[in-house]
mmCIF file of C-alpha atoms in Angstrom:
data_model
loop_
_atom_site.group_PDB
_atom_site.id
_atom_site.type_symbol
_atom_site.label_atom_id
_atom_site.label_comp_id
_atom_site.label_asym_id
_atom_site.label_seq_id
_atom_site.Cartn_x
_atom_site.Cartn_y
_atom_site.Cartn_z
ATOM 1 C CA UNK V 1 114.273 103.495 104.141
ATOM 2 C CA UNK V 2 113.540 104.542 107.205
ATOM 3 C CA UNK V 3 109.287 103.184 106.173
ATOM 4 C CA UNK V 4 110.966 99.889 105.317
ATOM 5 C CA UNK V 5 112.804 99.251 108.417
ATOM 6 C CA UNK V 6 109.770 100.851 110.403
ATOM 7 C CA UNK V 7 106.988 98.167 108.871
ATOM 8 C CA UNK V 8 109.900 95.279 109.279
ATOM 9 C CA UNK V 9 110.025 96.369 113.155
ATOM 10 C CA UNK V 10 106.141 96.190 113.421
ATOM 11 C CA UNK V 11 105.883 93.100 111.599
ATOM 12 C CA UNK V 12 109.092 91.492 113.425
ATOM 13 C CA UNK V 13 107.202 92.242 117.035
ATOM 14 C CA UNK V 14 103.876 90.498 115.650
ATOM 15 C CA UNK V 15 105.378 87.801 113.352
ATOM 16 C CA UNK V 16 109.175 87.512 112.470
ATOM 17 C CA UNK V 17 108.420 84.593 110.238
ATOM 18 C CA UNK V 18 106.137 86.250 108.139
ATOM 19 C CA UNK V 19 107.568 87.450 104.667
ATOM 20 C CA UNK V 20 106.926 90.989 103.444
ATOM 21 C CA UNK V 21 106.365 90.986 99.418
ATOM 22 C CA UNK V 22 107.761 94.087 96.790
ATOM 23 C CA UNK V 23 108.404 93.871 93.777
ATOM 24 C CA UNK V 24 111.961 94.061 91.350
ATOM 25 C CA UNK V 25 110.210 94.830 88.272
ATOM 26 C CA UNK V 26 110.870 98.739 87.148
ATOM 27 C CA UNK V 27 107.288 98.351 85.189
ATOM 28 C CA UNK V 28 105.439 97.351 88.663
ATOM 29 C CA UNK V 29 106.400 101.023 90.159
ATOM 30 C CA UNK V 30 106.163 103.188 86.568
ATOM 31 C CA UNK V 31 102.620 101.527 86.400
ATOM 32 C CA UNK V 32 101.375 102.546 89.778
ATOM 33 C CA UNK V 33 103.036 106.063 90.114
ATOM 34 C CA UNK V 34 99.717 107.970 90.863
ATOM 35 C CA UNK V 35 99.056 105.932 94.385
ATOM 36 C CA UNK V 36 102.493 105.529 95.470
ATOM 37 C CA UNK V 37 104.266 109.133 94.799
ATOM 38 C CA UNK V 38 107.828 109.825 93.805
ATOM 39 C CA UNK V 39 109.630 108.189 96.912
ATOM 40 C CA UNK V 40 108.377 105.073 95.932
ATOM 41 C CA UNK V 41 110.102 103.594 93.156
ATOM 42 C CA UNK V 42 112.104 101.330 91.966
ATOM 43 C CA UNK V 43 115.585 103.329 92.557
ATOM 44 C CA UNK V 44 114.446 104.092 95.735
ATOM 45 C CA UNK V 45 112.787 100.398 97.275
ATOM 46 C CA UNK V 46 115.159 97.808 95.465
ATOM 47 C CA UNK V 47 118.634 99.598 96.429
ATOM 48 C CA UNK V 48 117.053 100.330 99.996
ATOM 49 C CA UNK V 49 116.406 96.567 100.548
ATOM 50 C CA UNK V 50 119.507 95.294 99.056
ATOM 51 C CA UNK V 51 121.186 97.940 101.407
ATOM 52 C CA UNK V 52 119.187 96.560 104.611
ATOM 53 C CA UNK V 53 119.817 92.792 103.708
ATOM 54 C CA UNK V 54 123.726 93.502 103.553
ATOM 55 C CA UNK V 55 123.312 95.111 106.954
ATOM 56 C CA UNK V 56 121.888 92.398 108.347
ATOM 57 C CA UNK V 57 118.677 94.372 109.107
ATOM 58 C CA UNK V 58 116.281 92.288 106.515
ATOM 59 C CA UNK V 59 117.236 88.600 105.925
ATOM 60 C CA UNK V 60 116.340 88.194 101.986
ATOM 61 C CA UNK V 61 113.568 84.603 101.373
ATOM 62 C CA UNK V 62 113.109 85.070 97.761
ATOM 63 C CA UNK V 63 114.981 87.814 95.098
ATOM 64 C CA UNK V 64 112.677 87.365 91.712
ATOM 65 C CA UNK V 65 113.592 89.304 88.734
ATOM 66 C CA UNK V 66 110.696 88.546 86.877
ATOM 67 C CA UNK V 67 109.970 88.615 82.979
ATOM 68 C CA UNK V 68 107.445 90.849 81.393
ATOM 69 C CA UNK V 69 104.519 88.271 82.311
ATOM 70 C CA UNK V 70 105.826 87.821 85.895
ATOM 71 C CA UNK V 71 107.123 84.958 87.522
ATOM 72 C CA UNK V 72 104.475 83.451 89.808
ATOM 73 C CA UNK V 73 106.742 84.408 92.897
ATOM 74 C CA UNK V 74 106.853 87.950 94.133
ATOM 75 C CA UNK V 75 110.372 88.981 95.581
ATOM 76 C CA UNK V 76 110.010 89.079 99.059
ATOM 77 C CA UNK V 77 112.073 89.608 102.934
ATOM 78 C CA UNK V 78 111.643 89.127 106.297
ATOM 79 C CA UNK V 79 112.880 91.137 109.554
ATOM 80 C CA UNK V 80 115.957 90.221 111.367
ATOM 81 C CA UNK V 81 114.913 89.254 114.723
ATOM 82 C CA UNK V 82 116.264 92.449 116.367
ATOM 83 C CA UNK V 83 114.265 94.193 114.832
ATOM 84 C CA UNK V 84 111.435 93.640 117.575
ATOM 85 C CA UNK V 85 113.455 95.507 119.922
ATOM 86 C CA UNK V 86 113.953 98.459 118.175
ATOM 87 C CA UNK V 87 111.331 101.246 120.487
ATOM 88 C CA UNK V 88 109.273 102.993 117.157
ATOM 89 C CA UNK V 89 107.522 105.991 117.377
ATOM 90 C CA UNK V 90 103.289 106.508 117.146
ATOM 91 C CA UNK V 91 103.011 105.339 113.312
ATOM 92 C CA UNK V 92 100.735 108.549 111.520
ATOM 93 C CA UNK V 93 99.225 106.433 108.436
ATOM 94 C CA UNK V 94 98.250 107.926 105.001
ATOM 95 C CA UNK V 95 96.758 106.155 102.693
ATOM 96 C CA UNK V 96 97.436 108.116 99.537
ATOM 97 C CA UNK V 97 95.208 108.599 96.435
ATOM 98 C CA UNK V 98 91.684 108.469 97.718
ATOM 99 C CA UNK V 99 90.295 107.449 94.784
ATOM 100 C CA UNK V 100 91.740 104.326 92.657
ATOM 101 C CA UNK V 101 91.018 102.523 89.785
ATOM 102 C CA UNK V 102 91.825 98.725 89.214
ATOM 103 C CA UNK V 103 91.617 96.605 86.249
ATOM 104 C CA UNK V 104 89.482 93.695 85.996
ATOM 105 C CA UNK V 105 92.921 91.529 87.066
ATOM 106 C CA UNK V 106 92.691 93.710 90.263
ATOM 107 C CA UNK V 107 95.909 95.834 89.261
ATOM 108 C CA UNK V 108 96.235 99.639 90.111
ATOM 109 C CA UNK V 109 95.790 101.643 87.253
ATOM 110 C CA UNK V 110 96.253 104.916 86.142
ATOM 111 C CA UNK V 111 93.921 107.347 85.105
ATOM 112 C CA UNK V 112 92.936 110.799 83.801
ATOM 113 C CA UNK V 113 91.439 113.044 86.701
ATOM 114 C CA UNK V 114 88.006 114.396 86.005
ATOM 115 C CA UNK V 115 85.338 116.868 87.245
ATOM 116 C CA UNK V 116 83.526 113.611 88.495
ATOM 117 C CA UNK V 117 86.810 112.305 90.361
ATOM 118 C CA UNK V 118 88.246 115.768 91.535
ATOM 119 C CA UNK V 119 84.753 116.270 93.167
ATOM 120 C CA UNK V 120 84.367 112.456 94.540
ATOM 121 C CA UNK V 121 88.198 113.444 95.891
ATOM 122 C CA UNK V 122 87.194 116.606 97.786
ATOM 123 C CA UNK V 123 83.877 114.638 99.052
ATOM 124 C CA UNK V 124 86.432 111.663 100.793
ATOM 125 C CA UNK V 125 88.754 114.412 102.185
ATOM 126 C CA UNK V 126 85.928 116.273 103.931
ATOM 127 C CA UNK V 127 84.903 112.891 105.364
ATOM 128 C CA UNK V 128 88.184 111.987 106.496
ATOM 129 C CA UNK V 129 88.554 115.395 108.356
ATOM 130 C CA UNK V 130 85.460 114.921 110.208
ATOM 131 C CA UNK V 131 86.724 111.185 111.268
ATOM 132 C CA UNK V 132 89.788 112.427 112.239
ATOM 133 C CA UNK V 133 88.739 114.803 114.822
ATOM 134 C CA UNK V 134 86.516 112.200 116.465
ATOM 135 C CA UNK V 135 87.675 109.393 119.078
ATOM 136 C CA UNK V 136 87.145 105.866 117.723
ATOM 137 C CA UNK V 137 87.811 102.782 119.988
ATOM 138 C CA UNK V 138 87.152 99.502 121.250
ATOM 139 C CA UNK V 139 85.543 98.813 124.534
ATOM 140 C CA UNK V 140 87.075 96.194 126.301
ATOM 141 C CA UNK V 141 86.781 92.337 124.969
ATOM 142 C CA UNK V 142 87.989 89.167 126.493
ATOM 143 C CA UNK V 143 91.304 88.075 124.957
ATOM 144 C CA UNK V 144 92.041 91.167 122.914
ATOM 145 C CA UNK V 145 95.255 93.089 123.721
ATOM 146 C CA UNK V 146 95.251 96.845 122.850
ATOM 147 C CA UNK V 147 98.500 98.988 122.839
ATOM 148 C CA UNK V 148 97.442 102.455 122.828
ATOM 149 C CA UNK V 149 100.819 103.715 121.947
ATOM 150 C CA UNK V 150 101.324 101.779 118.828
ATOM 151 C CA UNK V 151 97.280 102.350 118.354
ATOM 152 C CA UNK V 152 97.392 98.684 117.476
ATOM 153 C CA UNK V 153 94.351 95.869 118.824
ATOM 154 C CA UNK V 154 95.632 92.540 118.531
ATOM 155 C CA UNK V 155 92.778 89.986 117.909
ATOM 156 C CA UNK V 156 93.574 85.934 118.766
ATOM 157 C CA UNK V 157 92.666 83.560 116.758
ATOM 158 C CA UNK V 158 90.460 84.650 113.266
ATOM 159 C CA UNK V 159 90.750 86.161 109.749
ATOM 160 C CA UNK V 160 89.840 90.032 109.745
ATOM 161 C CA UNK V 161 87.554 89.750 106.689
ATOM 162 C CA UNK V 162 85.619 86.325 107.556
ATOM 163 C CA UNK V 163 83.215 85.680 110.664
ATOM 164 C CA UNK V 164 85.056 82.197 111.091
ATOM 165 C CA UNK V 165 88.380 80.866 110.506
ATOM 166 C CA UNK V 166 91.862 81.149 112.262
ATOM 167 C CA UNK V 167 94.344 83.212 112.422
ATOM 168 C CA UNK V 168 95.867 85.955 114.196
ATOM 169 C CA UNK V 169 94.887 89.743 113.259
ATOM 170 C CA UNK V 170 96.301 93.091 114.156
ATOM 171 C CA UNK V 171 94.383 96.133 113.520
ATOM 172 C CA UNK V 172 96.113 99.506 113.599
ATOM 173 C CA UNK V 173 93.344 102.372 115.069
ATOM 174 C CA UNK V 174 95.500 105.126 113.117
ATOM 175 C CA UNK V 175 94.253 103.948 110.072
ATOM 176 C CA UNK V 176 90.899 105.824 109.759
ATOM 177 C CA UNK V 177 91.039 107.188 105.965
ATOM 178 C CA UNK V 178 88.424 106.122 103.704
ATOM 179 C CA UNK V 179 88.808 105.490 100.263
ATOM 180 C CA UNK V 180 87.147 104.524 97.416
ATOM 181 C CA UNK V 181 88.039 101.364 94.464
ATOM 182 C CA UNK V 182 86.390 101.185 91.096
ATOM 183 C CA UNK V 183 87.088 98.266 89.099
ATOM 184 C CA UNK V 184 87.683 97.885 85.544
ATOM 185 C CA UNK V 185 85.081 101.853 84.793
ATOM 186 C CA UNK V 186 83.568 104.351 86.837
ATOM 187 C CA UNK V 187 80.482 102.633 86.783
ATOM 188 C CA UNK V 188 81.754 99.235 88.578
ATOM 189 C CA UNK V 189 82.626 98.964 92.675
ATOM 190 C CA UNK V 190 83.355 102.421 93.699
ATOM 191 C CA UNK V 191 83.135 101.263 97.605
ATOM 192 C CA UNK V 192 84.532 102.833 100.207
ATOM 193 C CA UNK V 193 87.725 101.337 102.245
ATOM 194 C CA UNK V 194 90.191 101.795 104.959
ATOM 195 C CA UNK V 195 88.683 102.577 107.942
ATOM 196 C CA UNK V 196 90.200 99.972 110.875
ATOM 197 C CA UNK V 197 86.832 99.332 112.066
ATOM 198 C CA UNK V 198 86.171 97.542 108.769
ATOM 199 C CA UNK V 199 88.524 94.809 109.627
ATOM 200 C CA UNK V 200 86.866 94.376 113.090
ATOM 201 C CA UNK V 201 84.238 91.152 113.010
ATOM 202 C CA UNK V 202 80.754 91.962 112.818
ATOM 203 C CA UNK V 203 80.524 90.045 116.270
ATOM 204 C CA UNK V 204 83.097 92.522 117.897
ATOM 205 C CA UNK V 205 82.200 96.192 116.548
ATOM 206 C CA UNK V 206 79.088 95.975 118.841
ATOM 207 C CA UNK V 207 81.875 96.813 121.502
ATOM 208 C CA UNK V 208 82.927 100.337 119.214
ATOM 209 C CA UNK V 209 82.780 103.612 120.839
ATOM 210 C CA UNK V 210 82.356 107.316 118.963
ATOM 211 C CA UNK V 211 83.620 109.834 121.393
ATOM 212 C CA UNK V 212 83.467 107.242 124.475
ATOM 213 C CA UNK V 213 79.774 107.117 123.828
ATOM 214 C CA UNK V 214 78.139 103.543 123.093
ATOM 215 C CA UNK V 215 77.014 102.835 119.018
ATOM 216 C CA UNK V 216 74.767 100.911 116.944
ATOM 217 C CA UNK V 217 75.083 99.011 113.616
ATOM 218 C CA UNK V 218 72.707 99.297 111.440
ATOM 219 C CA UNK V 219 72.496 97.112 107.917
ATOM 220 C CA UNK V 220 70.274 96.609 105.169
ATOM 221 C CA UNK V 221 68.637 93.031 104.656
ATOM 222 C CA UNK V 222 69.198 91.596 101.404
ATOM 223 C CA UNK V 223 70.528 94.989 99.707
ATOM 224 C CA UNK V 224 72.155 93.237 96.731
ATOM 225 C CA UNK V 225 68.978 90.760 95.671
ATOM 226 C CA UNK V 226 66.734 93.940 96.079
ATOM 227 C CA UNK V 227 68.588 95.980 94.030
ATOM 228 C CA UNK V 228 68.627 93.725 91.546
ATOM 229 C CA UNK V 229 64.789 92.725 91.551
ATOM 230 C CA UNK V 230 64.035 96.842 91.230
ATOM 231 C CA UNK V 231 66.694 97.071 88.330
ATOM 232 C CA UNK V 232 64.253 94.119 86.655
ATOM 233 C CA UNK V 233 60.957 96.249 87.586
ATOM 234 C CA UNK V 234 60.083 93.319 90.267
ATOM 235 C CA UNK V 235 59.982 93.122 93.544
ATOM 236 C CA UNK V 236 61.462 90.157 96.120
ATOM 237 C CA UNK V 237 59.336 88.166 97.717
ATOM 238 C CA UNK V 238 60.040 86.122 100.637
ATOM 239 C CA UNK V 239 63.601 85.453 101.703
ATOM 240 C CA UNK V 240 66.152 85.743 98.835
ATOM 241 C CA UNK V 241 68.293 83.022 100.220
ATOM 242 C CA UNK V 242 65.852 80.112 101.420
ATOM 243 C CA UNK V 243 65.531 77.345 99.104
ATOM 244 C CA UNK V 244 64.069 73.891 100.545
ATOM 245 C CA UNK V 245 66.396 71.286 101.511
ATOM 246 C CA UNK V 246 69.541 73.542 101.304
ATOM 247 C CA UNK V 247 71.183 75.072 104.129
ATOM 248 C CA UNK V 248 70.580 78.983 104.203
ATOM 249 C CA UNK V 249 73.904 79.772 104.620
ATOM 250 C CA UNK V 250 75.443 77.799 101.721
ATOM 251 C CA UNK V 251 72.074 79.176 99.354
ATOM 252 C CA UNK V 252 73.397 83.120 100.815
ATOM 253 C CA UNK V 253 77.182 82.246 99.531
ATOM 254 C CA UNK V 254 75.992 81.015 96.185
ATOM 255 C CA UNK V 255 73.534 83.763 95.305
ATOM 256 C CA UNK V 256 76.357 86.165 95.884
ATOM 257 C CA UNK V 257 79.168 83.840 94.224
ATOM 258 C CA UNK V 258 76.111 83.927 91.109
ATOM 259 C CA UNK V 259 75.952 87.778 91.451
ATOM 260 C CA UNK V 260 79.817 88.275 91.222
ATOM 261 C CA UNK V 261 80.723 85.533 88.832
ATOM 262 C CA UNK V 262 81.821 86.763 85.240
ATOM 263 C CA UNK V 263 80.547 83.219 83.464
ATOM 264 C CA UNK V 264 79.152 80.283 84.355
ATOM 265 C CA UNK V 265 82.112 77.706 85.008
ATOM 266 C CA UNK V 266 83.648 80.421 87.181
ATOM 267 C CA UNK V 267 80.354 80.218 89.384
ATOM 268 C CA UNK V 268 80.453 76.481 89.179
ATOM 269 C CA UNK V 269 84.029 76.693 90.489
ATOM 270 C CA UNK V 270 83.624 79.006 93.651
ATOM 271 C CA UNK V 271 80.411 77.233 94.689
ATOM 272 C CA UNK V 272 82.619 73.834 95.072
ATOM 273 C CA UNK V 273 84.286 74.405 98.088
ATOM 274 C CA UNK V 274 80.728 74.847 99.749
ATOM 275 C CA UNK V 275 79.329 71.949 98.648
ATOM 276 C CA UNK V 276 81.942 69.660 99.453
ATOM 277 C CA UNK V 277 83.557 69.942 96.305
ATOM 278 C CA UNK V 278 80.854 67.619 94.496
ATOM 279 C CA UNK V 279 80.032 69.064 91.011
ATOM 280 C CA UNK V 280 76.624 67.520 90.591
ATOM 281 C CA UNK V 281 75.476 69.547 94.145
ATOM 282 C CA UNK V 282 77.272 72.890 92.696
ATOM 283 C CA UNK V 283 75.141 72.596 89.227
ATOM 284 C CA UNK V 284 72.159 71.616 91.259
ATOM 285 C CA UNK V 285 72.348 74.485 93.429
ATOM 286 C CA UNK V 286 72.761 76.933 90.456
ATOM 287 C CA UNK V 287 69.894 75.231 88.643
ATOM 288 C CA UNK V 288 67.577 75.793 91.733
ATOM 289 C CA UNK V 289 68.886 79.371 92.528
ATOM 290 C CA UNK V 290 67.751 80.324 88.953
ATOM 291 C CA UNK V 291 64.301 78.791 89.400
ATOM 292 C CA UNK V 292 63.863 80.537 92.456
ATOM 293 C CA UNK V 293 64.694 84.212 90.899
ATOM 294 C CA UNK V 294 63.786 83.435 87.248
ATOM 295 C CA UNK V 295 63.066 86.981 87.085
ATOM 296 C CA UNK V 296 66.594 87.966 87.543
ATOM 297 C CA UNK V 297 68.360 84.966 86.396
ATOM 298 C CA UNK V 298 69.711 86.655 83.412
ATOM 299 C CA UNK V 299 71.711 88.618 85.675
ATOM 300 C CA UNK V 300 73.786 85.581 87.412
ATOM 301 C CA UNK V 301 77.262 85.008 86.556
ATOM 302 C CA UNK V 302 77.336 87.831 84.332
ATOM 303 C CA UNK V 303 79.437 90.262 86.756
ATOM 304 C CA UNK V 304 76.151 92.023 87.934
ATOM 305 C CA UNK V 305 77.419 92.230 91.269
ATOM 306 C CA UNK V 306 80.404 95.056 90.836
ATOM 307 C CA UNK V 307 77.589 97.122 89.103
ATOM 308 C CA UNK V 308 75.565 96.488 92.085
ATOM 309 C CA UNK V 309 78.492 97.368 94.662
ATOM 310 C CA UNK V 310 78.479 100.842 92.591
ATOM 311 C CA UNK V 311 75.124 101.266 93.403
ATOM 312 C CA UNK V 312 75.459 100.331 97.356
ATOM 313 C CA UNK V 313 78.160 102.907 97.418
ATOM 314 C CA UNK V 314 76.296 105.911 95.962
ATOM 315 C CA UNK V 315 74.258 104.934 98.539
ATOM 316 C CA UNK V 316 76.591 105.107 101.134
ATOM 317 C CA UNK V 317 77.848 108.323 99.854
ATOM 318 C CA UNK V 318 74.270 110.057 100.356
ATOM 319 C CA UNK V 319 74.438 109.039 103.712
ATOM 320 C CA UNK V 320 77.646 110.350 104.643
ATOM 321 C CA UNK V 321 76.906 113.899 102.680
ATOM 322 C CA UNK V 322 73.662 113.860 104.672
ATOM 323 C CA UNK V 323 74.823 112.931 108.096
ATOM 324 C CA UNK V 324 78.300 113.662 108.505
ATOM 325 C CA UNK V 325 78.769 116.452 106.206
ATOM 326 C CA UNK V 326 75.393 118.316 106.312
ATOM 327 C CA UNK V 327 74.442 116.739 110.190
ATOM 328 C CA UNK V 328 77.765 116.462 111.497
ATOM 329 C CA UNK V 329 77.012 113.211 112.756
ATOM 330 C CA UNK V 330 79.470 110.851 112.862
ATOM 331 C CA UNK V 331 79.249 107.338 110.195
ATOM 332 C CA UNK V 332 81.350 105.006 109.927
ATOM 333 C CA UNK V 333 80.753 103.374 106.665
ATOM 334 C CA UNK V 334 81.134 99.337 106.217
ATOM 335 C CA UNK V 335 79.280 98.602 102.931
ATOM 336 C CA UNK V 336 76.177 97.752 102.995
ATOM 337 C CA UNK V 337 76.020 98.902 106.619
ATOM 338 C CA UNK V 338 76.611 101.832 108.902
ATOM 339 C CA UNK V 339 77.773 102.302 112.610
ATOM 340 C CA UNK V 340 76.543 105.728 114.541
ATOM 341 C CA UNK V 341 76.141 106.418 118.389
ATOM 342 C CA UNK V 342 73.050 104.437 119.305
ATOM 343 C CA UNK V 343 71.462 108.158 120.106
ATOM 344 C CA UNK V 344 71.088 108.633 116.479
ATOM 345 C CA UNK V 345 69.693 104.951 115.667
ATOM 346 C CA UNK V 346 66.261 106.773 114.125
ATOM 347 C CA UNK V 347 68.216 108.996 112.314
ATOM 348 C CA UNK V 348 70.060 106.947 110.276
ATOM 349 C CA UNK V 349 67.828 104.764 109.996
ATOM 350 C CA UNK V 350 65.540 107.266 108.240
ATOM 351 C CA UNK V 351 68.871 108.391 106.165
ATOM 352 C CA UNK V 352 69.016 104.659 104.717
ATOM 353 C CA UNK V 353 65.627 104.326 103.693
ATOM 354 C CA UNK V 354 65.559 107.059 101.739
ATOM 355 C CA UNK V 355 68.860 106.317 100.473
ATOM 356 C CA UNK V 356 67.473 103.102 99.120
ATOM 357 C CA UNK V 357 64.414 104.664 97.821
ATOM 358 C CA UNK V 358 66.049 106.978 95.889
ATOM 359 C CA UNK V 359 68.527 104.556 94.486
ATOM 360 C CA UNK V 360 65.465 102.080 93.715
ATOM 361 C CA UNK V 361 64.074 104.707 91.734
ATOM 362 C CA UNK V 362 67.025 105.509 89.775
ATOM 363 C CA UNK V 363 67.810 101.836 89.183
ATOM 364 C CA UNK V 364 64.200 101.341 87.650
ATOM 365 C CA UNK V 365 64.346 104.006 85.832
#
């Protein structure tokens, strides 16, 4: 109950009208026991929320019982206005299970531990211990508000997962534990998530400090196109995202959509918003992209993106193992980029090159 009040109070400070969703289905809690522990169950969460609503600390918005197939609407509540005035202790965030498996619908599913998952978990625990001992903070940025006591940074006017768009966003700097998420099986996905720096826009990450030192971010250029060509035994020539007569930004999005879509109709539908919802343009762009990338066109709208994510995640793991665990260098991973103190720029670049070379050889084989 205390954690529910704590989360509600945090939400009240940021946006008292924001709804917090939860499930009233027993099946939901039994399916994700590995990830939430024994304190997070139907018998504890649902009665606690009902009691807090009755006490006036929470305001119920929807209470959906839900059938076996779900209702499409999730139960939710919002905090009572008075919760914003509660003096909160410093939050201590723990992500719980470090190795996560989702089905192809994005739902967390349980699994049986193997030597591989145990080894993967031990690796993450070691990396997280290193990161926990490091002071990671964001330097001054005009308009950005920082609350040291709460460990919070408030970014007005944009969404954390986009480099454009609008919407206020709060990042909690004590959320620094990394975990991995696999999709469908252990050869798809596996990317690293959880670090608060991943929720900061690329243009603002340049202000990150590691133990007070300025940092630099290095990324792989056109990583997935290069890996895709290597898998086909080919070498990518030129810019993968340049097509005559098309905006490069639209082409880059289209390429990534084609990699991640499971089928052709899904690819067309995902591209539509980027071509003014003009189906003819979406179809033409896909055809042009296939002509440009004929050697690898068979991988388009086949779900290849998740397999390539697994490759780039293993590359990231290799860099962390050699720089952080072996050499003691703090490396903050994004997905296809890394942040280090500026003095380690050349060391990082060398490690990234070696990781790519090793992955390319493995993929090529």
